[in-house]
């Protein structure tokens, strides 16, 4: 809607307002070969290729014109193999490997800087028309991966002994140039008129001197070792005893911000991640009371990984590698900026308050404690009923938390006749010159408890089914590993409300589904014998009917959901 726009503005914008195609095309190729090396060794090789083109997927919507978007590309190539070896009658070895390359560039449809033009103003709400290059393209993330896994199984007497390694090496190139191409903001069409050209705001980012700017290499190495003994202690009792060790080494953030304000507070943007005590014990048992009744249980610790998006953000968003400048109308005029020109070098004024990301000194790898105990009883031929209690506890879960906040003040709001108080951060930020000082912490917690009932009929006389009902409760304090863009509505929705007291947010989790019932069934009908007609017999014979029915509680939603 160009209502109120001058002829000059219409001449510029009208050609940009047409519809444009948005597409998602994918080609997948696979080749596989099995080679019997000899009677003891079998080799499987596999090649996969996936090419995805998301035409004009980079920034879409009714406020984005064709030149504001670009194509999202993804090319993934994987070569993997497995060598299964029967070394002796008691010793089996499985060797697996993969080499992979994942390239995901995002393209831009124009070289012109981004311009946001106020199109509709209602009260204090503005809808902006977006033209020019969007502020994060072109971009690229490329991962080269090499992985080797080896598992050994040795059977002797009452023991099945298993051991193995899993090594994974990721070499990562990440290029995310937010605002490097410049962004103009015009309050309305009149301000955008070439005869006026009075933007209210201009933003542009530059690479810091002596740094790689928006290009980072957040490489990650994973090492894992495990051993397990499945021991048939008696005719009725089987024990599963194991331990696993996980080590994830991450490329150290390379730049230390020298600001004395940060150093005096013990904040180091080059803080390395060093968590080397990740031993994970596993224990399980199965006890058969008789031929129809069995009790099973187990407990284990399972370590997770620190995500590459967290590491890459800590590498670049340190307040040194990327310098953001935010100019107001007076500074834009003083710099002689006129759309579509951009700055060729950082200006003398207009440095924006910085938001930085760094890892906490005591950051630790997240893990989950998992336990269960259950009882199963055969209640009739081929049909059993079981009840299982499950418990999961997330510990040291990752989150992003802004520590550059003043003490909150309680502010009273009234909704109709109801008054309530909300903590607000009204005083200046404690560390001046910075917006958010975001710590990647391992302070998140979660807990899941469930009681699951299952009625199962094994396949017999052409029929099998599985009916399960789970009653559960999931709670957490909003952990998250992907909140890395301050001010982005999606990322800000992931963090806790009061970042100075994360326990205030402990409650039912977003994924909490208290009740879930699932029924699946397979019914086979053989030859139809009620007619001698061969055509009718052929049409009505050898059918299989299957179904899955799921009924569960609704998921939580907010009052402001769209």
Coordinates of C-alpha atoms in Angstrom, one line a residue:
X1 CA 0.0 0.0 0.0
X2 CA 1.8 3.1 -1.2
X3 CA -1.0 5.5 -0.1
X4 CA 0.5 8.9 0.5
X5 CA 3.7 8.3 -1.4
X6 CA 4.9 10.9 -3.8
X7 CA 5.3 10.1 -7.5
X8 CA 9.1 9.9 -7.1
X9 CA 8.7 7.3 -4.3
X10 CA 6.2 5.4 -6.4
X11 CA 8.6 5.3 -9.3
X12 CA 11.2 3.7 -7.1
X13 CA 9.1 1.2 -5.1
X14 CA 6.3 0.1 -7.5
X15 CA 8.7 -2.0 -9.7
X16 CA 9.9 -3.8 -6.5
X17 CA 6.4 -4.7 -5.2
X18 CA 5.5 -7.6 -7.5
X19 CA 5.0 -11.2 -6.3
X20 CA 8.0 -13.5 -6.6
X21 CA 8.4 -17.3 -6.4
X22 CA 9.4 -19.2 -3.3
X23 CA 10.6 -22.7 -3.9
X24 CA 12.1 -25.7 -2.2
X25 CA 13.7 -28.2 -4.5
X26 CA 15.7 -31.2 -3.4
X27 CA 17.7 -33.9 -5.2
X28 CA 18.9 -36.9 -3.3
X29 CA 21.4 -39.5 -4.6
X30 CA 22.6 -42.7 -3.0
X31 CA 24.9 -45.5 -4.0
X32 CA 25.6 -48.5 -1.8
X33 CA 27.7 -51.6 -2.2
X34 CA 28.2 -54.8 -0.1
X35 CA 31.5 -56.6 -0.5
X36 CA 32.2 -60.0 1.0
X37 CA 35.9 -59.7 1.6
X38 CA 36.1 -63.3 2.9
X39 CA 34.1 -65.6 5.1
X40 CA 35.0 -63.5 8.2
X41 CA 34.8 -60.0 6.8
X42 CA 31.9 -58.1 5.2
X43 CA 32.4 -54.5 4.0
X44 CA 29.5 -52.1 3.3
X45 CA 30.2 -48.8 1.5
X46 CA 27.7 -46.0 1.0
X47 CA 27.7 -42.7 -0.8
X48 CA 25.0 -40.0 -0.2
X49 CA 24.5 -36.7 -1.8
X50 CA 21.7 -34.2 -1.0
X51 CA 21.3 -30.9 -2.9
X52 CA 18.7 -28.5 -1.6
X53 CA 17.7 -25.1 -3.1
X54 CA 15.4 -22.9 -1.2
X55 CA 14.6 -20.3 -3.8
X56 CA 14.1 -16.9 -2.1
X57 CA 14.0 -18.4 1.4
X58 CA 16.4 -16.1 3.1
X59 CA 13.9 -13.4 4.1
X60 CA 10.3 -13.6 3.0
X61 CA 6.9 -12.3 4.0
X62 CA 4.5 -9.5 3.0
X63 CA 7.0 -6.8 4.0
X64 CA 10.0 -8.2 2.1
X65 CA 10.4 -7.5 -1.6
X66 CA 12.3 -9.8 -4.0
X67 CA 15.6 -8.0 -3.7
X68 CA 15.4 -8.4 0.2
X69 CA 15.6 -12.1 0.0
X70 CA 17.9 -14.7 -1.6
X71 CA 18.2 -18.4 -2.1
X72 CA 19.1 -20.8 0.8
X73 CA 21.4 -23.6 -0.4
X74 CA 22.5 -26.8 1.2
X75 CA 24.8 -29.4 -0.3
X76 CA 25.6 -32.4 1.8
X77 CA 28.0 -35.2 0.8
X78 CA 28.7 -38.3 2.9
X79 CA 30.8 -41.3 2.3
X80 CA 30.5 -44.0 5.0
X81 CA 31.4 -47.6 5.5
X82 CA 31.1 -50.5 7.9
X83 CA 33.5 -53.5 8.2
X84 CA 32.0 -56.3 10.2
X85 CA 34.5 -59.0 11.2
X86 CA 34.0 -62.3 12.9
X87 CA 37.5 -62.7 14.2
X88 CA 36.8 -65.9 16.2
X89 CA 33.7 -67.8 17.4
X90 CA 33.6 -65.5 20.4
X91 CA 35.0 -62.3 19.1
X92 CA 33.3 -59.8 16.8
X93 CA 34.5 -56.4 15.7
X94 CA 32.5 -53.7 13.9
X95 CA 34.4 -50.7 12.4
X96 CA 32.4 -47.8 11.0
X97 CA 33.6 -44.5 9.5
X98 CA 32.2 -41.5 7.7
X99 CA 33.6 -38.5 5.9
X100 CA 31.0 -35.7 5.3
X101 CA 30.9 -32.2 4.0
X102 CA 27.9 -29.9 4.6
X103 CA 27.8 -26.6 2.8
X104 CA 25.0 -24.1 3.6
X105 CA 25.4 -20.7 2.0
X106 CA 22.7 -18.1 1.8
X107 CA 22.7 -15.8 -1.2
X108 CA 21.6 -12.2 -1.6
X109 CA 19.6 -10.9 -4.5
X110 CA 21.1 -7.4 -4.6
X111 CA 24.2 -5.4 -3.5
X112 CA 22.1 -2.4 -2.4
X113 CA 22.0 -1.8 1.4
X114 CA 18.9 -2.6 3.3
X115 CA 16.2 0.1 3.8
X116 CA 13.3 -0.1 6.1
X117 CA 10.6 2.3 5.2
X118 CA 7.7 3.1 7.5
X119 CA 4.7 2.1 5.5
X120 CA 1.9 2.2 8.1
X121 CA 1.9 4.0 11.4
X122 CA -0.9 3.3 14.0
X123 CA -0.2 4.8 17.3
X124 CA 3.3 3.7 18.2
X125 CA 3.3 0.6 16.0
X126 CA 5.0 0.8 12.6
X127 CA 5.0 -1.8 9.8
X128 CA 8.1 -1.4 7.6
X129 CA 8.6 -2.2 4.0
X130 CA 12.0 -3.9 3.5
X131 CA 14.0 -3.4 0.4
X132 CA 17.6 -3.9 -0.5
X133 CA 19.8 -6.6 0.8
X134 CA 18.7 -8.2 4.1
X135 CA 21.1 -7.7 7.0
X136 CA 22.5 -11.2 7.3
X137 CA 23.1 -12.3 3.7
X138 CA 25.2 -13.5 2.0
X139 CA 26.3 -15.9 4.6
X140 CA 27.8 -19.4 4.9
X141 CA 28.2 -22.3 7.2
X142 CA 30.4 -25.2 6.1
X143 CA 31.2 -28.3 8.2
X144 CA 33.8 -30.9 7.2
X145 CA 33.4 -34.0 9.4
X146 CA 35.5 -37.2 9.9
X147 CA 34.2 -39.9 12.3
X148 CA 35.5 -43.3 13.2
X149 CA 33.6 -45.8 15.5
X150 CA 34.9 -49.2 16.6
X151 CA 32.9 -51.7 18.6
X152 CA 34.2 -55.0 20.0
X153 CA 32.0 -57.8 21.3
X154 CA 33.5 -60.8 23.2
X155 CA 31.3 -63.6 24.5
X156 CA 32.6 -65.9 27.2
X157 CA 30.6 -68.0 29.6
X158 CA 27.9 -65.9 31.3
X159 CA 29.4 -62.6 30.1
X160 CA 28.9 -60.5 26.9
X161 CA 31.7 -58.0 27.0
X162 CA 31.4 -54.9 24.8
X163 CA 33.8 -52.0 24.4
X164 CA 34.4 -49.3 21.8
X165 CA 35.4 -45.8 20.8
X166 CA 33.6 -43.0 18.9
X167 CA 35.8 -40.2 17.6
X168 CA 34.3 -37.3 15.7
X169 CA 36.1 -34.2 14.2
X170 CA 34.3 -31.2 12.9
X171 CA 36.1 -28.4 11.0
X172 CA 33.8 -25.5 10.7
X173 CA 33.7 -22.3 8.6
X174 CA 31.0 -19.9 9.8
X175 CA 30.4 -16.5 8.1
X176 CA 27.5 -14.4 9.4
X177 CA 27.9 -10.7 8.5
X178 CA 25.1 -9.0 10.3
X179 CA 24.7 -5.4 9.2
X180 CA 28.0 -5.4 7.3
X181 CA 26.1 -4.2 4.2
X182 CA 24.4 -1.3 6.1
X183 CA 20.8 -0.6 7.0
X184 CA 18.8 2.6 6.6
X185 CA 15.6 3.3 8.5
X186 CA 13.1 5.8 7.1
X187 CA 10.1 6.7 9.3
X188 CA 7.7 7.2 6.3
X189 CA 7.5 7.5 2.5
X190 CA 8.1 11.2 2.6
X191 CA 11.5 10.7 4.3
X192 CA 12.5 8.2 1.6
X193 CA 11.7 10.6 -1.2
X194 CA 15.0 11.3 -3.1
X195 CA 14.4 15.0 -2.8
X196 CA 14.2 14.7 1.0
X197 CA 16.3 11.6 1.8
X198 CA 16.2 12.0 5.6
X199 CA 16.7 8.6 7.3
X200 CA 16.2 8.5 11.1
X201 CA 18.7 5.7 11.6
X202 CA 21.7 4.0 9.9
X203 CA 23.5 0.9 11.1
X204 CA 26.6 -0.7 9.8
X205 CA 29.1 -3.2 11.1
X206 CA 32.9 -3.5 10.5
X207 CA 35.5 -6.1 11.2
X208 CA 37.7 -5.2 14.1
X209 CA 41.4 -4.4 13.3
X210 CA 43.5 -7.5 13.3
X211 CA 40.5 -9.9 13.6
X212 CA 38.6 -12.1 11.2
X213 CA 35.4 -10.2 11.8
X214 CA 32.3 -12.2 11.0
X215 CA 34.3 -15.2 9.9
X216 CA 34.9 -17.8 12.6
X217 CA 36.2 -21.4 12.8
X218 CA 34.5 -22.9 15.9
X219 CA 36.0 -26.4 15.4
X220 CA 34.9 -29.2 17.6
X221 CA 36.4 -32.6 18.5
X222 CA 34.5 -35.4 20.3
X223 CA 36.1 -38.4 21.9
X224 CA 34.2 -41.2 23.6
X225 CA 35.2 -44.6 25.1
X226 CA 32.9 -47.2 26.7
X227 CA 32.9 -50.6 28.2
X228 CA 29.9 -52.8 29.2
X229 CA 29.4 -56.2 30.7
X230 CA 26.1 -58.0 30.2
X231 CA 26.4 -60.7 32.9
X232 CA 23.9 -63.5 33.3
X233 CA 24.5 -63.8 37.1
X234 CA 21.9 -66.6 37.6
X235 CA 19.2 -68.2 35.5
X236 CA 16.8 -65.5 36.7
X237 CA 19.1 -62.5 37.0
X238 CA 20.9 -60.6 34.3
X239 CA 23.0 -57.5 35.1
X240 CA 24.2 -54.8 32.7
X241 CA 27.3 -53.0 34.1
X242 CA 29.0 -50.2 32.1
X243 CA 30.8 -47.0 32.0
X244 CA 31.4 -44.4 29.3
X245 CA 33.7 -41.4 29.1
X246 CA 33.0 -38.4 26.9
X247 CA 35.3 -35.5 26.1
X248 CA 34.3 -32.6 23.8
X249 CA 37.1 -30.2 23.0
X250 CA 36.1 -26.9 21.5
X251 CA 38.3 -24.3 19.7
X252 CA 39.1 -21.6 22.3
X253 CA 37.5 -18.2 21.5
X254 CA 40.5 -16.4 20.1
X255 CA 40.0 -12.7 21.1
X256 CA 40.1 -11.3 24.6
X257 CA 38.3 -8.0 25.0
X258 CA 40.8 -5.7 26.9
X259 CA 38.1 -3.4 28.4
X260 CA 39.1 -2.8 32.0
X261 CA 35.4 -2.8 33.0
X262 CA 35.2 -6.5 31.9
X263 CA 38.5 -7.6 33.3
X264 CA 37.8 -6.1 36.7
X265 CA 34.6 -8.1 36.9
X266 CA 36.4 -11.3 35.8
X267 CA 34.8 -11.4 32.4
X268 CA 37.1 -12.9 29.7
X269 CA 35.7 -13.3 26.2
X270 CA 38.5 -15.8 25.5
X271 CA 37.5 -18.1 28.3
X272 CA 38.1 -21.7 27.1
X273 CA 35.8 -24.6 27.8
X274 CA 37.5 -27.3 29.8
X275 CA 35.3 -30.1 31.2
X276 CA 37.3 -33.3 31.4
X277 CA 35.7 -35.4 34.1
X278 CA 32.6 -36.7 32.2
X279 CA 32.5 -40.3 33.3
X280 CA 29.0 -41.8 32.8
X281 CA 28.2 -45.0 34.7
X282 CA 25.4 -47.3 33.5
X283 CA 23.6 -50.0 35.5
X284 CA 20.7 -52.2 34.5
X285 CA 19.1 -55.5 35.6
X286 CA 16.4 -58.0 34.6
X287 CA 15.0 -60.5 37.0
X288 CA 12.6 -63.2 35.9
X289 CA 10.4 -64.4 38.8
X290 CA 9.0 -67.2 36.6
X291 CA 8.1 -67.8 32.9
X292 CA 5.4 -65.1 33.0
X293 CA 6.8 -62.3 35.2
X294 CA 9.8 -60.1 34.9
X295 CA 11.1 -57.0 36.5
X296 CA 13.6 -54.6 34.7
X297 CA 15.3 -51.5 35.8
X298 CA 18.3 -49.3 35.1
X299 CA 20.1 -46.1 35.7
X300 CA 22.6 -44.1 33.6
X301 CA 24.2 -40.8 33.0
X302 CA 24.3 -39.5 29.4
X303 CA 26.4 -36.5 28.4
X304 CA 25.3 -34.0 25.7
X305 CA 27.3 -31.6 23.6
X306 CA 27.9 -27.9 23.4
X307 CA 26.4 -26.6 20.2
X308 CA 28.5 -25.1 17.4
X309 CA 26.1 -22.0 17.3
X310 CA 27.1 -21.1 20.9
X311 CA 30.8 -21.6 20.2
X312 CA 30.7 -19.6 16.9
X313 CA 28.8 -16.7 18.6
X314 CA 31.4 -16.6 21.4
X315 CA 34.2 -16.4 18.7
X316 CA 32.7 -13.4 16.9
X317 CA 30.5 -11.4 19.3
X318 CA 33.2 -10.3 21.7
X319 CA 33.0 -6.6 21.2
X320 CA 36.3 -6.6 19.3
X321 CA 35.9 -8.8 16.2
X322 CA 32.8 -7.0 15.1
X323 CA 32.2 -3.3 15.6
X324 CA 28.6 -2.0 15.2
X325 CA 27.8 1.7 14.5
X326 CA 24.4 3.1 15.0
X327 CA 24.0 6.7 13.7
X328 CA 21.1 9.0 14.4
X329 CA 19.7 11.6 12.0
X330 CA 22.2 14.3 12.9
X331 CA 25.2 11.9 12.7
X332 CA 24.0 10.6 9.3
X333 CA 23.8 14.2 8.0
X334 CA 27.3 15.0 9.5
X335 CA 28.7 11.9 7.7
X336 CA 27.2 13.0 4.4
X337 CA 25.4 9.7 4.0
X338 CA 22.7 9.5 1.4
X339 CA 20.8 6.3 0.5
X340 CA 22.0 4.0 -1.1
X341 CA 25.6 4.9 -0.1
X342 CA 27.3 3.2 2.8
X343 CA 30.4 3.9 4.9
X344 CA 33.7 2.7 3.6
X345 CA 35.4 2.9 7.0
X346 CA 34.2 3.1 10.6
X347 CA 33.0 6.6 11.5
X348 CA 34.5 8.8 14.2
X349 CA 31.1 8.8 16.1
X350 CA 28.1 6.6 16.4
X351 CA 29.6 3.5 18.0
X352 CA 26.7 1.5 19.3
X353 CA 26.5 0.0 22.8
X354 CA 27.8 -3.5 22.4
X355 CA 26.2 -6.8 23.2
X356 CA 28.8 -9.5 23.8
X357 CA 28.7 -13.3 24.4
X358 CA 31.2 -15.4 26.4
X359 CA 31.3 -18.6 28.3
X360 CA 31.1 -18.7 32.1
X361 CA 34.3 -19.7 33.9
X362 CA 32.5 -22.7 35.4
X363 CA 30.7 -23.8 32.3
X364 CA 30.3 -27.6 32.2
X365 CA 28.9 -30.0 29.7
X366 CA 25.2 -30.8 30.0
X367 CA 24.0 -34.3 31.0
X368 CA 20.9 -36.2 31.9
X369 CA 20.4 -38.7 34.7
X370 CA 18.0 -41.4 33.5
X371 CA 16.4 -44.1 35.5
X372 CA 13.5 -46.5 35.2
X373 CA 12.0 -49.6 36.9
X374 CA 9.2 -51.7 35.5
X375 CA 7.3 -54.9 36.0
X376 CA 5.8 -57.0 33.1
X377 CA 3.4 -59.9 33.4
X378 CA 1.9 -62.2 30.8
X379 CA -1.8 -62.1 31.5
X380 CA -2.9 -64.5 28.7
X381 CA -1.3 -66.3 25.7
X382 CA 0.8 -63.8 23.7
X383 CA -0.5 -60.9 25.7
X384 CA 1.4 -59.0 28.4
X385 CA 0.8 -56.0 30.7
X386 CA 3.5 -53.8 32.0
X387 CA 3.9 -50.8 34.3
X388 CA 7.1 -48.7 34.2
X389 CA 8.2 -45.7 36.2
X390 CA 10.6 -43.3 34.4
X391 CA 12.7 -40.5 35.7
X392 CA 14.9 -38.0 33.8
X393 CA 16.8 -35.2 35.4
X394 CA 18.7 -32.7 33.2
X395 CA 21.8 -31.2 35.0
X396 CA 24.1 -28.4 33.9
X397 CA 21.8 -27.6 30.9
X398 CA 23.0 -24.7 28.8
X399 CA 21.4 -21.3 28.7
X400 CA 22.1 -17.7 27.6
X401 CA 21.8 -15.2 30.5
X402 CA 22.3 -11.4 30.5
X403 CA 24.2 -10.4 33.6
X404 CA 24.5 -6.6 32.7
X405 CA 21.2 -5.8 34.5
X406 CA 20.5 -3.6 37.5
X407 CA 18.6 -4.8 40.5
X408 CA 14.9 -5.2 39.5
X409 CA 12.2 -2.9 40.8
X410 CA 8.6 -4.1 41.4
X411 CA 6.2 -2.1 39.2
X412 CA 2.4 -2.3 39.8
X413 CA 0.1 -2.9 36.8
X414 CA -3.6 -3.1 36.7
X415 CA -5.6 -5.4 34.5
X416 CA -9.2 -4.4 34.9
X417 CA -9.8 -4.6 38.6
X418 CA -6.8 -6.8 39.3
X419 CA -3.4 -5.3 40.4
X420 CA -0.2 -7.2 40.2
X421 CA 3.5 -6.5 40.4
X422 CA 6.1 -7.2 37.8
X423 CA 9.9 -6.8 38.3
X424 CA 11.3 -4.3 35.8
X425 CA 14.9 -3.3 35.2
X426 CA 14.7 0.5 35.2
X427 CA 18.1 1.7 36.3
X428 CA 21.1 2.1 34.0
X429 CA 23.0 -1.0 33.1
X430 CA 25.9 -1.6 35.6
X431 CA 28.6 -1.8 32.9
X432 CA 28.2 1.3 30.7
X433 CA 28.8 1.1 27.0
X434 CA 27.4 -2.4 26.8
X435 CA 23.9 -3.6 26.2
X436 CA 23.7 -7.2 27.1
X437 CA 26.6 -9.2 28.5
X438 CA 25.5 -12.6 27.7
X439 CA 27.0 -15.6 29.6
X440 CA 26.7 -19.1 28.1
X441 CA 26.1 -20.9 31.4
X442 CA 25.4 -24.5 32.5
X443 CA 22.7 -23.5 35.1
X444 CA 19.7 -25.0 33.5
X445 CA 17.7 -27.8 35.1
X446 CA 14.9 -30.1 34.0
X447 CA 12.9 -33.0 35.5
X448 CA 10.6 -35.5 33.9
X449 CA 8.6 -38.1 35.8
X450 CA 6.2 -40.6 34.2
X451 CA 4.3 -43.7 34.8
X452 CA 3.7 -45.8 31.7
X453 CA 1.3 -48.7 31.2
X454 CA 1.5 -50.9 28.2
X455 CA -0.7 -53.7 27.0
X456 CA 0.9 -55.7 24.2
X457 CA -0.3 -58.6 22.1
X458 CA 2.5 -60.3 20.1
X459 CA 1.7 -61.4 16.5
X460 CA -0.6 -64.4 16.6
X461 CA -3.4 -65.6 14.4
X462 CA -3.0 -62.6 12.1
X463 CA -3.3 -60.0 14.8
X464 CA -1.0 -57.8 17.0
X465 CA -1.5 -54.6 18.9
X466 CA 0.2 -52.3 21.3
X467 CA -1.8 -50.0 23.7
X468 CA 0.1 -47.6 26.0
X469 CA -0.9 -44.8 28.4
X470 CA 1.5 -42.4 30.0
X471 CA 0.9 -39.9 32.7
X472 CA 3.8 -37.6 33.2
X473 CA 5.0 -34.2 34.4
X474 CA 7.9 -32.2 32.9
X475 CA 9.4 -29.2 34.6
X476 CA 12.3 -26.9 33.8
X477 CA 13.7 -23.4 34.1
X478 CA 13.8 -22.7 30.4
X479 CA 17.3 -24.0 29.3
X480 CA 18.2 -23.3 25.7
X481 CA 21.3 -23.7 23.4
X482 CA 20.2 -21.4 20.5
X483 CA 19.4 -17.9 22.0
X484 CA 22.3 -16.0 20.3
X485 CA 20.6 -12.9 18.7
X486 CA 19.7 -10.2 21.3
X487 CA 16.6 -8.4 20.4
X488 CA 15.4 -11.1 18.0
X489 CA 11.8 -11.9 19.1
X490 CA 12.2 -15.6 18.6
X491 CA 15.5 -15.8 20.6
X492 CA 14.3 -13.4 23.4
X493 CA 11.2 -15.6 23.9
X494 CA 13.6 -18.5 24.8
X495 CA 15.2 -16.9 27.8
X496 CA 14.0 -16.6 31.4
X497 CA 11.9 -13.6 32.4
X498 CA 14.1 -12.5 35.4
X499 CA 17.7 -13.2 34.3
X500 CA 19.0 -12.4 37.8
X501 CA 16.9 -15.2 39.3
X502 CA 16.5 -18.1 36.9
X503 CA 14.6 -20.2 39.4
X504 CA 11.6 -17.9 39.1
X505 CA 10.9 -19.6 35.8
X506 CA 11.0 -23.1 37.2
X507 CA 7.6 -24.7 36.4
X508 CA 5.9 -26.9 33.8
X509 CA 8.0 -27.2 30.7
X510 CA 7.0 -26.1 27.2
X511 CA 7.0 -29.7 26.2
X512 CA 4.9 -30.9 29.1
X513 CA 2.1 -33.3 27.9
X514 CA 0.6 -34.8 31.1
X515 CA -1.5 -37.5 29.4
X516 CA -0.8 -39.5 26.3
X517 CA -2.6 -42.6 24.9
X518 CA -1.3 -44.5 21.8
X519 CA -2.9 -47.6 20.2
X520 CA -1.4 -49.3 17.2
X521 CA -2.7 -52.4 15.6
X522 CA -1.9 -54.8 12.7
X523 CA -4.5 -57.2 11.3
X524 CA -3.8 -59.6 8.6
X525 CA -6.5 -61.4 6.5
X526 CA -5.3 -64.5 4.6
X527 CA -7.1 -66.3 1.8
X528 CA -10.8 -65.6 1.4
X529 CA -12.5 -69.0 1.3
X530 CA -16.2 -68.1 1.5
X531 CA -16.7 -68.2 -2.2
X532 CA -15.6 -70.5 -5.1
X533 CA -15.4 -67.6 -7.5
X534 CA -11.6 -67.2 -8.3
X535 CA -11.9 -63.5 -9.1
X536 CA -13.7 -62.8 -5.9
X537 CA -11.2 -64.8 -3.9
X538 CA -8.3 -62.9 -5.5
X539 CA -9.9 -59.5 -4.8
X540 CA -10.6 -60.3 -1.1
X541 CA -7.5 -62.3 -0.2
X542 CA -4.2 -61.3 1.5
X543 CA -5.0 -57.9 3.0
X544 CA -3.2 -56.2 5.9
X545 CA -4.8 -53.4 7.8
X546 CA -2.8 -51.2 10.2
X547 CA -3.6 -48.1 12.2
X548 CA -2.1 -45.8 14.9
X549 CA -4.3 -43.7 17.1
X550 CA -2.9 -41.1 19.5
X551 CA -4.7 -39.0 22.0
X552 CA -2.9 -36.6 24.3
X553 CA -3.2 -33.4 26.3
X554 CA -2.8 -30.1 24.5
X555 CA 0.6 -28.4 24.6
X556 CA 0.9 -25.1 26.4
X557 CA 0.4 -21.8 24.6
X558 CA 0.5 -18.1 25.4
X559 CA -2.3 -15.6 25.4
X560 CA -0.5 -13.6 22.7
X561 CA -0.1 -16.6 20.2
X562 CA -0.8 -15.6 16.6

